[in-house]
PDB file of C-alpha atoms in Angstrom:
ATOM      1  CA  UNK A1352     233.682 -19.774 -48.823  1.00 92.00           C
ATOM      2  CA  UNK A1353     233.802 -15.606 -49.352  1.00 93.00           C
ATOM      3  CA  UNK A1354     231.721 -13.963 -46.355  1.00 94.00           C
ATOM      4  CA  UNK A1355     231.010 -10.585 -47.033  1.00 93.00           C
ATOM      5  CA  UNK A1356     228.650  -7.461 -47.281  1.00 93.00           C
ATOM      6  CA  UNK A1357     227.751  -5.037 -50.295  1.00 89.00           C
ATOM      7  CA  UNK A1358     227.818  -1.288 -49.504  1.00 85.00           C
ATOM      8  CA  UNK A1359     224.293   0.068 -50.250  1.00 84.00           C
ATOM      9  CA  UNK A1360     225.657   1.768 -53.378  1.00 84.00           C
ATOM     10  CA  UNK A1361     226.951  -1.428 -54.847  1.00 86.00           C
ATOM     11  CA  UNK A1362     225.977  -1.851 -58.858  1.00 91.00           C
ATOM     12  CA  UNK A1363     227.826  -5.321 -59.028  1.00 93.00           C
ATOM     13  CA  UNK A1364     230.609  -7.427 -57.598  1.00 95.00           C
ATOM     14  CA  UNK A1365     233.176 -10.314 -58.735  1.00 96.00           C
ATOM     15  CA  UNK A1366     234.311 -13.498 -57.179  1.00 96.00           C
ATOM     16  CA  UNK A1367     236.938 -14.720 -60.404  1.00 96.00           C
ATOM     17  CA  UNK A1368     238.926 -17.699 -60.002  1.00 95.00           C
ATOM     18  CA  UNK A1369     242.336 -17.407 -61.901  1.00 95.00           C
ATOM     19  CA  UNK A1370     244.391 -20.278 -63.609  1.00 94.00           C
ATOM     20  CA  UNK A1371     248.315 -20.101 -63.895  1.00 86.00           C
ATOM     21  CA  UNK A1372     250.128 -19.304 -66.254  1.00 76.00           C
ATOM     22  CA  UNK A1373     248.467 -16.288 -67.972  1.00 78.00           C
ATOM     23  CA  UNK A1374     245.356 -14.152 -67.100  1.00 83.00           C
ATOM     24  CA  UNK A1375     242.564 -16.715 -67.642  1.00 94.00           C
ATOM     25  CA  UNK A1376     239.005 -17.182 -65.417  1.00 96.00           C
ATOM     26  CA  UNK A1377     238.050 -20.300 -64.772  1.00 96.00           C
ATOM     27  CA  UNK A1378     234.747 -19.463 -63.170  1.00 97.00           C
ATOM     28  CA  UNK A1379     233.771 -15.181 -63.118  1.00 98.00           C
ATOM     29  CA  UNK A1380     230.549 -15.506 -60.796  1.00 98.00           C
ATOM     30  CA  UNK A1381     229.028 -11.454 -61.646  1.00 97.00           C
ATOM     31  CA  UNK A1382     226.215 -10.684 -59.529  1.00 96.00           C
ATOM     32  CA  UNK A1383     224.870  -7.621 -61.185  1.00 96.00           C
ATOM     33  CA  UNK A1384     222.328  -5.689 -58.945  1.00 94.00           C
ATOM     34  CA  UNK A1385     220.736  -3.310 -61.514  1.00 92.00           C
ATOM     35  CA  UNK A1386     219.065  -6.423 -63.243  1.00 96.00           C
ATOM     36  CA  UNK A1387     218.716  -8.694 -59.999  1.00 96.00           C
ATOM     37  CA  UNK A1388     220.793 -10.865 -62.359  1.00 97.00           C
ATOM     38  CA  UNK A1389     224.087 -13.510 -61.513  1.00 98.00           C
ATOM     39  CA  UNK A1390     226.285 -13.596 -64.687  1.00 98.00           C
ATOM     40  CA  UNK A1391     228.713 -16.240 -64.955  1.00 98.00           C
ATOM     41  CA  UNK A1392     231.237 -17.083 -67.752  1.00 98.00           C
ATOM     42  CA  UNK A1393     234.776 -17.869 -68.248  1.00 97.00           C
ATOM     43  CA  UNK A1394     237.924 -15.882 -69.785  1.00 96.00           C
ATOM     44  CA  UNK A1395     239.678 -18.292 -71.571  1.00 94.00           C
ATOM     45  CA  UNK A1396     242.919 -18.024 -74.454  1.00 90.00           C
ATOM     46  CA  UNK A1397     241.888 -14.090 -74.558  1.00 92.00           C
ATOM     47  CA  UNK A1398     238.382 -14.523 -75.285  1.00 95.00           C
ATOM     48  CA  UNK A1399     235.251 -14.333 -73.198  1.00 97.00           C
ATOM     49  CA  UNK A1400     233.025 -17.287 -73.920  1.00 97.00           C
ATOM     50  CA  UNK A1401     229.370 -17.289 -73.533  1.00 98.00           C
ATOM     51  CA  UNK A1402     227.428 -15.626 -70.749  1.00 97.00           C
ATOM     52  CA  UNK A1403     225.229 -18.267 -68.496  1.00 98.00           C
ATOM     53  CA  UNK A1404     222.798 -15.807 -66.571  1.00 97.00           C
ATOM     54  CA  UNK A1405     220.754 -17.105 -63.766  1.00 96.00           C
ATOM     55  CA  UNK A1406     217.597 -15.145 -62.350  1.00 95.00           C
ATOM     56  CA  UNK A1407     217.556 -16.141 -59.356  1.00 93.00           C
ATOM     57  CA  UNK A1408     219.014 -12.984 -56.867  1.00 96.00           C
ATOM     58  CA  UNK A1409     219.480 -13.660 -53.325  1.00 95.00           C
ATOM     59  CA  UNK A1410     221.474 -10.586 -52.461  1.00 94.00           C
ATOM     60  CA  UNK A1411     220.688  -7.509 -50.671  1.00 91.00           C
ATOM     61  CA  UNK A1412     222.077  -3.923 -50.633  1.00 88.00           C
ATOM     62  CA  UNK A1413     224.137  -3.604 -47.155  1.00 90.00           C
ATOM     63  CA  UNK A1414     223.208  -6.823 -46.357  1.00 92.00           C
ATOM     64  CA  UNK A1415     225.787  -9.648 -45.571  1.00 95.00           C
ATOM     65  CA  UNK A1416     226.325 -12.889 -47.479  1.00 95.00           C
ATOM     66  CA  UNK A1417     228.035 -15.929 -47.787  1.00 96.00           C
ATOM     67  CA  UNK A1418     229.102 -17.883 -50.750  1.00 96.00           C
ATOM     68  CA  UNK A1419     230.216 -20.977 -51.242  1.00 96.00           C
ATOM     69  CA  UNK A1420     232.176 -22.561 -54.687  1.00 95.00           C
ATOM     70  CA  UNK A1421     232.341 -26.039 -54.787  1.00 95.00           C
ATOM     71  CA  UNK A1422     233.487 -28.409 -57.627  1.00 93.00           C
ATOM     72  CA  UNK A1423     233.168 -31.396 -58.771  1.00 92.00           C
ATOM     73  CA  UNK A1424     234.452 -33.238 -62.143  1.00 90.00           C
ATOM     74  CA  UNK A1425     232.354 -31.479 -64.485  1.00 94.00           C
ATOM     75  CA  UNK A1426     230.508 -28.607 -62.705  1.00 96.00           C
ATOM     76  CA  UNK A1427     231.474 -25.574 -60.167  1.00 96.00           C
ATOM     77  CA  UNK A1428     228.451 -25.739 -57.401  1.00 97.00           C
ATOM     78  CA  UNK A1429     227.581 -22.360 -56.349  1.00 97.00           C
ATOM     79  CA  UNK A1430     225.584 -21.942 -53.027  1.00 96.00           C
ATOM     80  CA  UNK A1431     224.516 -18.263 -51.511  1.00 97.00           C
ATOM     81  CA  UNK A1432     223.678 -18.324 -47.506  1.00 96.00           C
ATOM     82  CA  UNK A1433     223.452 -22.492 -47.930  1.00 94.00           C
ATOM     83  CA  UNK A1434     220.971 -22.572 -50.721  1.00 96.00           C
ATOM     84  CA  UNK A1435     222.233 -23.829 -54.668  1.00 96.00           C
ATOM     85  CA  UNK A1436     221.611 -21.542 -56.651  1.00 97.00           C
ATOM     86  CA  UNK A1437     223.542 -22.059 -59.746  1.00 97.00           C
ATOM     87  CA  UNK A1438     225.950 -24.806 -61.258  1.00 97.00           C
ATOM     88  CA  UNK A1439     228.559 -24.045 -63.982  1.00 97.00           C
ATOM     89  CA  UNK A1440     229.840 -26.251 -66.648  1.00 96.00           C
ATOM     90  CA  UNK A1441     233.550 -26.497 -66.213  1.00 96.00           C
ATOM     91  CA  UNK A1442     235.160 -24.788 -69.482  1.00 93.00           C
ATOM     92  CA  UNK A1443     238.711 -24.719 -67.965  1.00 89.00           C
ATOM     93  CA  UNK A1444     239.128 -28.631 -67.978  1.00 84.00           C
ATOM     94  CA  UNK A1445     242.496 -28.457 -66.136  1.00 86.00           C
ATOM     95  CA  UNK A1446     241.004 -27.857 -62.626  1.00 88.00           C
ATOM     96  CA  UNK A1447     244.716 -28.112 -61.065  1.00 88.00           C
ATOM     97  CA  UNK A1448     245.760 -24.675 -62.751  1.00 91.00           C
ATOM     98  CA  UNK A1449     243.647 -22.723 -60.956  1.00 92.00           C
ATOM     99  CA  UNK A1450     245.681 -21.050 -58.376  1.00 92.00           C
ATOM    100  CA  UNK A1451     244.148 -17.652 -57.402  1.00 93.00           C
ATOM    101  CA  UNK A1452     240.520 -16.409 -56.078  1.00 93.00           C
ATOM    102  CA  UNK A1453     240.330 -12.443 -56.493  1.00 94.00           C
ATOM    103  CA  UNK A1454     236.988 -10.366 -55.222  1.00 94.00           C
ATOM    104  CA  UNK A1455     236.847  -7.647 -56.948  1.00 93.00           C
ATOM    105  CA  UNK A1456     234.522  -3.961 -56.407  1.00 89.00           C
ATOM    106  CA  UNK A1457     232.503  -2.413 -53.350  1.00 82.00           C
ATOM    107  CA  UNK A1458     232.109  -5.402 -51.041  1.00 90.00           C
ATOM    108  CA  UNK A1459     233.234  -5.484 -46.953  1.00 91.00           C
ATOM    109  CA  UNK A1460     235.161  -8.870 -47.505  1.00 92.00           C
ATOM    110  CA  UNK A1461     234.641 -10.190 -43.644  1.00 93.00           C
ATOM    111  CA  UNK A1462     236.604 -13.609 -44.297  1.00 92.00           C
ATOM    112  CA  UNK A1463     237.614 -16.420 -47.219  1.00 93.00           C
ATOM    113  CA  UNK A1464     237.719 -19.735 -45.985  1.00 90.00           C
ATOM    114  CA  UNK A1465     238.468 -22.949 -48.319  1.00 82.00           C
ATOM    115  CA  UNK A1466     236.937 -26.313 -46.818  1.00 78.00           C
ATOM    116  CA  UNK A1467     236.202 -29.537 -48.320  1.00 72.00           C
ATOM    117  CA  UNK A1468     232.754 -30.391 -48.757  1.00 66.00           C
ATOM    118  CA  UNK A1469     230.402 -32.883 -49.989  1.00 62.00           C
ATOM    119  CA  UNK A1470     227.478 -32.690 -52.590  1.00 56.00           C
TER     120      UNK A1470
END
């Protein structure tokens, strides 16, 4: 769970989980505010694979937010302020390697929490 707030100039932000060994992304959740767009994707033995872009745009400039990554066998469950929004085919099948969460551009980063939770 990433709580947080976007500056009012904010174009986009990142919320990447990383897999050890190497540089791979499980899971890069993009939401991109000059289209109202959420890109998602994965970065996976040095290649990007295939966008999946959802429509759907919950955030606001200066505006705080929660999100919450949850996963199950096949998919990662993305919520924003307790709503699903999105859900993301696993790519990385080797869920255990994921190690790191990094947030990345202009976003007030108030607290990361990681809970258990139930579908």
């Amino acid at each position: 769970v990433v709580k947080g707030e976007t500056s009012s100039s904010t174009s986009m932000f990142e919320i990447n989980l990383l897999c050890d060994p190497g540089d791979q992304i499980a899971l890069h959740f993009n939401p991109r505010f000059s289209s109202s767009r959420i890109v998602c994707n994965s970065f996976l033995a040095n290649h990007w694979g295939k966008e999946e872009v959802n429509n759907t745009f919950p955030f606001e400039a200066k505006e705080p937010f929660q999100v919450e990554i949850y996963s199950d066998q096949d998919y990662f469950h993305i919520f924003i302020d307790e709503n699903k929004i999105l859900q993301y085919k696993h790519r990385q099948k080797q869920l255990s390697s994921i190690t790191k969460l990094q947030i990345l551009n202009d976003i007030a980063i108030s607290s990361v929490e990681i809970t258990k939770r139930g579908l």
